[in-house]
Structure formats: C-alpha cells, structure tokens
Amino acid sequence: MTYNILNYEDEDDREPYYQEIIGEIQPDLIVCQEIIGNTGYNHFLDDVLNVIQPNDWSGADFTNPTASQDIALYYKPEFFSFISTAIINTAQSSGTRDVVEWVMEHVESGVQFRIYSLHLKASSGNSNAQQRLQEATILRNYLNELPSGSHFIVGGDFNIYSKNFHLLNLLLICLLLQVLIPMANFLIR
C-alpha cells in the first residue's frame, strides 16, 4: 500500500481515520509520503499502526531526504525482513524530493526485492510536468541498471494531473515491456 498522509507529524485528530482505512485494507507493507521527520515516523508507527495491530509492525531504517516532507516504509516482520535503505538522487531543484529505495526479503520464499517510493514535483503546468518527467526518467534509468531478474515495486505520489502526461506513458511503456518480453521468451520455449 502507498499512502500520502499529508504532512503528518503527530496529528491526533487524523489518526482515527488512518486507523480505519488501514484496518480495512490490512496491508503487510505501507509506504508513506509526507511524513514530517522522525517525530512523524515514530508517531505513525506507535499511534496508528501499533494501535490497529499491536507489535505487528516495524519501520525500515528512516532517512531524512532532501525536502521537508519525508518518505517512510512500514512492514510486518512476520512476512518481510528489512535489508537496507538508500537514496536515489532524483531531486533536480528546490521543492523536489529524492526517491527512497528499500531492499527487503520475503520471509517465506527468501526472495529479495526492492521498494521505491517517490513523491514527484507537485502542481499543474508544463514546467512542473517537465520536472516530474525528469525525475521519473532518472528513476527509470536507475531501474534499467538493476541486475537482470531483479524484483521491484514503485509506489508513491506521482502527482499526475492529466491523462496525456508523458511521465505516465514513460513508466507504463517501460513496465509493460518488462512484463511482455520475459513472457514472450517463456512462451517461445
């Protein structure tokens, strides 16, 4: 699950809503955008997740990226093991944010995978759309360099304001090719 929790630091009045939504969805992983510092990171874990399901949740190593709003990953250790956190430098100007990468392992299968959370440049208009496209292109190029057979998930706040947006086309075409080419190779055998 990915969830922009809107500048969350320790807002008690919003916590019941987060608890209700997450309680209904019952995810095993949650990537959150717009966490405000360590305070928000810890309070979301303690005041939201561990209220719904006490002691079922952990947080991956938290890093304070380039903007005032941070990104965090929470997971259930019953299902996943945390391996590492890294920053992918996608921020190109003031008001943009780097992508966070977490390497995780699925406990039952032993399969390692990466989770990428992004929060692309907000606001409508051509210059902001171009900024989002630049950020997505940097991430896409990074993903292209992963070892063959790597497993990954990209989630976050894409801030897409139009169905004609080039960013969406870039990501969808690249992801579709990653699915279809291995499938075609499998079917040919």
C-alpha atoms as a printed R data frame, in Angstrom:
    type eleno elety resid chain resno      x       y       z
1   ATOM     1    CA   MET     A     1  0.000   0.000   0.000
2   ATOM     2    CA   THR     A     2  1.199   3.532  -0.715
3   ATOM     3    CA   TYR     A     3 -0.310   6.445   1.183
4   ATOM     4    CA   ASN     A     4  0.340  10.194   1.124
5   ATOM     5    CA   ILE     A     5 -0.562  11.093   4.706
6   ATOM     6    CA   LEU     A     6 -0.438  14.855   4.146
7   ATOM     7    CA   ASN     A     7  2.252  16.440   6.321
8   ATOM     8    CA   TYR     A     8  1.799  14.051   9.223
9   ATOM     9    CA   GLU     A     9  3.817  14.774  12.339
10  ATOM    10    CA   ASP     A    10  1.544  13.909  15.267
11  ATOM    11    CA   GLU     A    11 -1.984  14.963  14.432
12  ATOM    12    CA   ASP     A    12 -4.204  13.102  16.867
13  ATOM    13    CA   ASP     A    13 -7.383  14.253  15.108
14  ATOM    14    CA   ARG     A    14 -6.438  12.395  11.883
15  ATOM    15    CA   GLU     A    15 -5.166   9.192  13.467
16  ATOM    16    CA   PRO     A    16 -8.604   7.521  13.819
17  ATOM    17    CA   TYR     A    17 -9.149   7.966  10.064
18  ATOM    18    CA   TYR     A    18 -5.759   6.437   9.244
19  ATOM    19    CA   GLN     A    19 -6.531   3.567  11.634
20  ATOM    20    CA   GLU     A    20 -9.897   2.926   9.988
21  ATOM    21    CA   ILE     A    21 -8.521   2.979   6.435
22  ATOM    22    CA   ILE     A    22 -5.505   0.799   7.187
23  ATOM    23    CA   GLY     A    23 -7.631  -1.522   9.336
24  ATOM    24    CA   GLU     A    24 -9.968  -2.126   6.397
25  ATOM    25    CA   ILE     A    25 -7.219  -2.651   3.823
26  ATOM    26    CA   GLN     A    26 -4.963  -4.725   6.127
27  ATOM    27    CA   PRO     A    27 -1.707  -4.293   4.185
28  ATOM    28    CA   ASP     A    28  1.535  -6.029   5.100
29  ATOM    29    CA   LEU     A    29  3.692  -3.161   3.745
30  ATOM    30    CA   ILE     A    30  2.926   0.554   3.731
31  ATOM    31    CA   VAL     A    31  4.967   3.244   2.018
32  ATOM    32    CA   CYS     A    32  4.044   6.710   3.309
33  ATOM    33    CA   GLN     A    33  4.759  10.074   1.755
34  ATOM    34    CA   GLU     A    34  4.699  13.401   3.619
35  ATOM    35    CA   ILE     A    35  5.948  12.132   6.960
36  ATOM    36    CA   ILE     A    36  7.427  15.045   8.915
37  ATOM    37    CA   GLY     A    37 10.776  13.953  10.350
38  ATOM    38    CA   ASN     A    38 11.491  11.343  12.995
39  ATOM    39    CA   THR     A    39  8.553  12.608  15.041
40  ATOM    40    CA   GLY     A    40  6.052  11.770  12.300
41  ATOM    41    CA   TYR     A    41  7.818   8.498  11.514
42  ATOM    42    CA   ASN     A    42  7.638   7.284  15.132
43  ATOM    43    CA   HIS     A    43  4.132   8.583  15.821
44  ATOM    44    CA   PHE     A    44  2.659   6.910  12.739
45  ATOM    45    CA   LEU     A    45  4.165   3.605  13.853
46  ATOM    46    CA   ASP     A    46  3.110   3.971  17.506
47  ATOM    47    CA   ASP     A    47 -0.157   5.926  17.262
48  ATOM    48    CA   VAL     A    48 -1.618   4.392  14.109
49  ATOM    49    CA   LEU     A    49 -0.142   1.028  13.104
50  ATOM    50    CA   ASN     A    50  0.549  -0.397  16.562
51  ATOM    51    CA   VAL     A    51 -2.888   0.699  17.726
52  ATOM    52    CA   ILE     A    52 -4.568  -1.311  14.951
53  ATOM    53    CA   GLN     A    53 -2.307  -4.353  15.291
54  ATOM    54    CA   PRO     A    54 -0.107  -4.061  18.399
55  ATOM    55    CA   ASN     A    55  3.513  -5.119  17.900
56  ATOM    56    CA   ASP     A    56  2.853  -6.402  14.361
57  ATOM    57    CA   TRP     A    57  4.662  -3.519  12.634
58  ATOM    58    CA   SER     A    58  8.235  -2.322  12.192
59  ATOM    59    CA   GLY     A    59  9.684   0.571  10.285
60  ATOM    60    CA   ALA     A    60 12.552   0.306   7.820
61  ATOM    61    CA   ASP     A    61 15.565   2.498   8.520
62  ATOM    62    CA   PHE     A    62 14.386   6.071   8.169
63  ATOM    63    CA   THR     A    63 16.323   8.618   6.195
64  ATOM    64    CA   ASN     A    64 15.669  12.315   6.047
65  ATOM    65    CA   PRO     A    65 15.846  13.140   2.326
66  ATOM    66    CA   THR     A    66 16.173  16.459   0.528
67  ATOM    67    CA   ALA     A    67 12.803  18.034   1.321
68  ATOM    68    CA   SER     A    68 10.861  18.906   4.456
69  ATOM    69    CA   GLN     A    69  8.445  16.042   3.781
70  ATOM    70    CA   ASP     A    70  9.899  12.588   4.213
71  ATOM    71    CA   ILE     A    71  9.093   9.090   2.976
72  ATOM    72    CA   ALA     A    72  8.840   6.008   5.198
73  ATOM    73    CA   LEU     A    73  8.303   2.266   4.877
74  ATOM    74    CA   TYR     A    74  6.485   0.202   7.480
75  ATOM    75    CA   TYR     A    75  6.236  -3.573   7.250
76  ATOM    76    CA   LYS     A    76  5.210  -6.687   9.157
77  ATOM    77    CA   PRO     A    77  8.322  -8.690  10.184
78  ATOM    78    CA   GLU     A    78  6.189 -11.835  10.115
79  ATOM    79    CA   PHE     A    79  6.247 -11.553   6.315
80  ATOM    80    CA   PHE     A    80  9.262  -9.387   5.425
81  ATOM    81    CA   SER     A    81 12.830  -8.768   6.547
82  ATOM    82    CA   PHE     A    82 14.450  -5.389   6.105
83  ATOM    83    CA   ILE     A    83 17.897  -5.362   4.456
84  ATOM    84    CA   SER     A    84 18.845  -1.776   3.563
85  ATOM    85    CA   THR     A    85 17.792   1.781   2.738
86  ATOM    86    CA   ALA     A    86 19.309   4.013   0.052
87  ATOM    87    CA   ILE     A    87 18.557   7.319  -1.642
88  ATOM    88    CA   ILE     A    88 18.248   7.667  -5.429
89  ATOM    89    CA   ASN     A    89 19.197  11.229  -6.335
90  ATOM    90    CA   THR     A    90 16.256  12.384  -8.443
91  ATOM    91    CA   ALA     A    91 15.743  15.853  -6.915
92  ATOM    92    CA   GLN     A    92 16.740  18.407  -9.527
93  ATOM    93    CA   SER     A    93 15.616  21.659  -7.923
94  ATOM    94    CA   SER     A    94 14.106  23.199  -4.828
95  ATOM    95    CA   GLY     A    95 10.769  21.631  -3.972
96  ATOM    96    CA   THR     A    96 11.601  18.230  -5.416
97  ATOM    97    CA   ARG     A    97 12.387  15.072  -3.500
98  ATOM    98    CA   ASP     A    98 14.730  12.146  -3.935
99  ATOM    99    CA   VAL     A    99 13.407   8.604  -4.299
100 ATOM   100    CA   VAL     A   100 13.960   6.204  -1.392
101 ATOM   101    CA   GLU     A   101 14.947   2.588  -2.083
102 ATOM   102    CA   TRP     A   102 14.475  -0.213   0.425
103 ATOM   103    CA   VAL     A   103 15.767  -3.721  -0.102
104 ATOM   104    CA   MET     A   104 13.534  -6.287   1.552
105 ATOM   105    CA   GLU     A   105 13.240 -10.058   1.701
106 ATOM   106    CA   HIS     A   106 10.034 -12.052   1.669
107 ATOM   107    CA   VAL     A   107 10.409 -14.339   4.696
108 ATOM   108    CA   GLU     A   108  8.626 -17.427   3.393
109 ATOM   109    CA   SER     A   109 10.199 -17.542  -0.084
110 ATOM   110    CA   GLY     A   110 13.561 -15.895   0.619
111 ATOM   111    CA   VAL     A   111 13.084 -13.693  -2.454
112 ATOM   112    CA   GLN     A   112 14.730 -10.287  -2.225
113 ATOM   113    CA   PHE     A   113 13.038  -7.284  -3.793
114 ATOM   114    CA   ARG     A   114 13.274  -3.527  -3.809
115 ATOM   115    CA   ILE     A   115 10.637  -0.960  -2.984
116 ATOM   116    CA   TYR     A   116 10.929   2.542  -4.408
117 ATOM   117    CA   SER     A   117  8.848   5.385  -3.078
118 ATOM   118    CA   LEU     A   118  8.658   8.662  -4.887
119 ATOM   119    CA   HIS     A   119  6.914  11.965  -4.400
120 ATOM   120    CA   LEU     A   120  7.207  13.782  -7.698
121 ATOM   121    CA   LYS     A   121  7.003  17.545  -8.186
122 ATOM   122    CA   ALA     A   122  3.562  18.873  -7.342
123 ATOM   123    CA   SER     A   123  1.379  21.432  -9.148
124 ATOM   124    CA   SER     A   124 -0.021  21.619 -12.638
125 ATOM   125    CA   GLY     A   125  1.552  23.423 -15.558
126 ATOM   126    CA   ASN     A   126  4.079  22.479 -18.200
127 ATOM   127    CA   SER     A   127  7.224  23.330 -16.207
128 ATOM   128    CA   ASN     A   128  6.104  21.134 -13.288
129 ATOM   129    CA   ALA     A   129  5.144  18.327 -15.679
130 ATOM   130    CA   GLN     A   130  8.599  18.537 -17.257
131 ATOM   131    CA   GLN     A   131 10.189  18.391 -13.805
132 ATOM   132    CA   ARG     A   132  8.211  15.232 -12.987
133 ATOM   133    CA   LEU     A   133  9.281  13.724 -16.291
134 ATOM   134    CA   GLN     A   134 12.944  14.448 -15.470
135 ATOM   135    CA   GLU     A   135 12.584  12.854 -12.038
136 ATOM   136    CA   ALA     A   136 10.860   9.779 -13.496
137 ATOM   137    CA   THR     A   137 13.477   9.476 -16.237
138 ATOM   138    CA   ILE     A   138 16.287   9.459 -13.668
139 ATOM   139    CA   LEU     A   139 14.494   6.721 -11.725
140 ATOM   140    CA   ARG     A   140 13.724   4.755 -14.893
141 ATOM   141    CA   ASN     A   141 17.400   4.890 -15.921
142 ATOM   142    CA   TYR     A   142 18.399   3.693 -12.444
143 ATOM   143    CA   LEU     A   143 15.935   0.796 -12.650
144 ATOM   144    CA   ASN     A   144 17.278  -0.131 -16.085
145 ATOM   145    CA   GLU     A   145 20.695  -0.704 -14.464
146 ATOM   146    CA   LEU     A   146 19.414  -3.219 -11.902
147 ATOM   147    CA   PRO     A   147 20.629  -6.784 -12.389
148 ATOM   148    CA   SER     A   148 18.518  -8.877 -14.732
149 ATOM   149    CA   GLY     A   149 15.720 -10.616 -12.863
150 ATOM   150    CA   SER     A   150 15.528  -8.002 -10.103
151 ATOM   151    CA   HIS     A   151 12.157  -7.672  -8.435
152 ATOM   152    CA   PHE     A   152 10.893  -4.217  -7.541
153 ATOM   153    CA   ILE     A   153  7.827  -2.143  -6.750
154 ATOM   154    CA   VAL     A   154  7.498   1.577  -7.464
155 ATOM   155    CA   GLY     A   155  4.864   3.455  -5.498
156 ATOM   156    CA   GLY     A   156  4.199   6.914  -4.228
157 ATOM   157    CA   ASP     A   157  2.640  10.227  -5.102
158 ATOM   158    CA   PHE     A   158  3.163  10.686  -8.834
159 ATOM   159    CA   ASN     A   159  1.252  13.995  -8.923
160 ATOM   160    CA   ILE     A   160 -0.186  13.201 -12.359
161 ATOM   161    CA   TYR     A   161 -2.678  15.866 -13.372
162 ATOM   162    CA   SER     A   162 -3.548  14.759 -16.911
163 ATOM   163    CA   LYS     A   163 -4.147  11.517 -18.759
164 ATOM   164    CA   ASN     A   164 -1.913  12.815 -21.552
165 ATOM   165    CA   PHE     A   165  1.043  13.243 -19.262
166 ATOM   166    CA   HIS     A   166  4.359  11.996 -20.695
167 ATOM   167    CA   LEU     A   167  5.523  10.617 -17.329
168 ATOM   168    CA   LEU     A   168  2.680   8.125 -17.249
169 ATOM   169    CA   ASN     A   169  3.495   6.999 -20.776
170 ATOM   170    CA   LEU     A   170  7.196   6.608 -19.929
171 ATOM   171    CA   LEU     A   171  6.513   4.467 -16.873
172 ATOM   172    CA   LEU     A   172  3.733   2.368 -18.382
173 ATOM   173    CA   ILE     A   173  5.588   1.565 -21.596
174 ATOM   174    CA   CYS     A   174  8.771   0.601 -19.731
175 ATOM   175    CA   LEU     A   175  6.903  -1.547 -17.227
176 ATOM   176    CA   LEU     A   176  4.805  -3.194 -19.924
177 ATOM   177    CA   LEU     A   177  7.949  -4.124 -21.849
178 ATOM   178    CA   GLN     A   178  9.463  -5.651 -18.715
179 ATOM   179    CA   VAL     A   179  6.420  -7.902 -18.395
180 ATOM   180    CA   LEU     A   180  5.882  -8.783 -22.054
181 ATOM   181    CA   ILE     A   181  9.458  -9.547 -23.117
182 ATOM   182    CA   PRO     A   182 10.077 -12.234 -20.441
183 ATOM   183    CA   MET     A   183  6.581 -13.622 -21.092
184 ATOM   184    CA   ALA     A   184  7.294 -13.846 -24.829
185 ATOM   185    CA   ASN     A   185 10.604 -15.599 -24.146
186 ATOM   186    CA   PHE     A   186  8.804 -18.073 -21.881
187 ATOM   187    CA   LEU     A   187  6.062 -18.768 -24.450
188 ATOM   188    CA   ILE     A   188  8.568 -19.306 -27.272
189 ATOM   189    CA   ARG     A   189 10.416 -22.045 -25.359
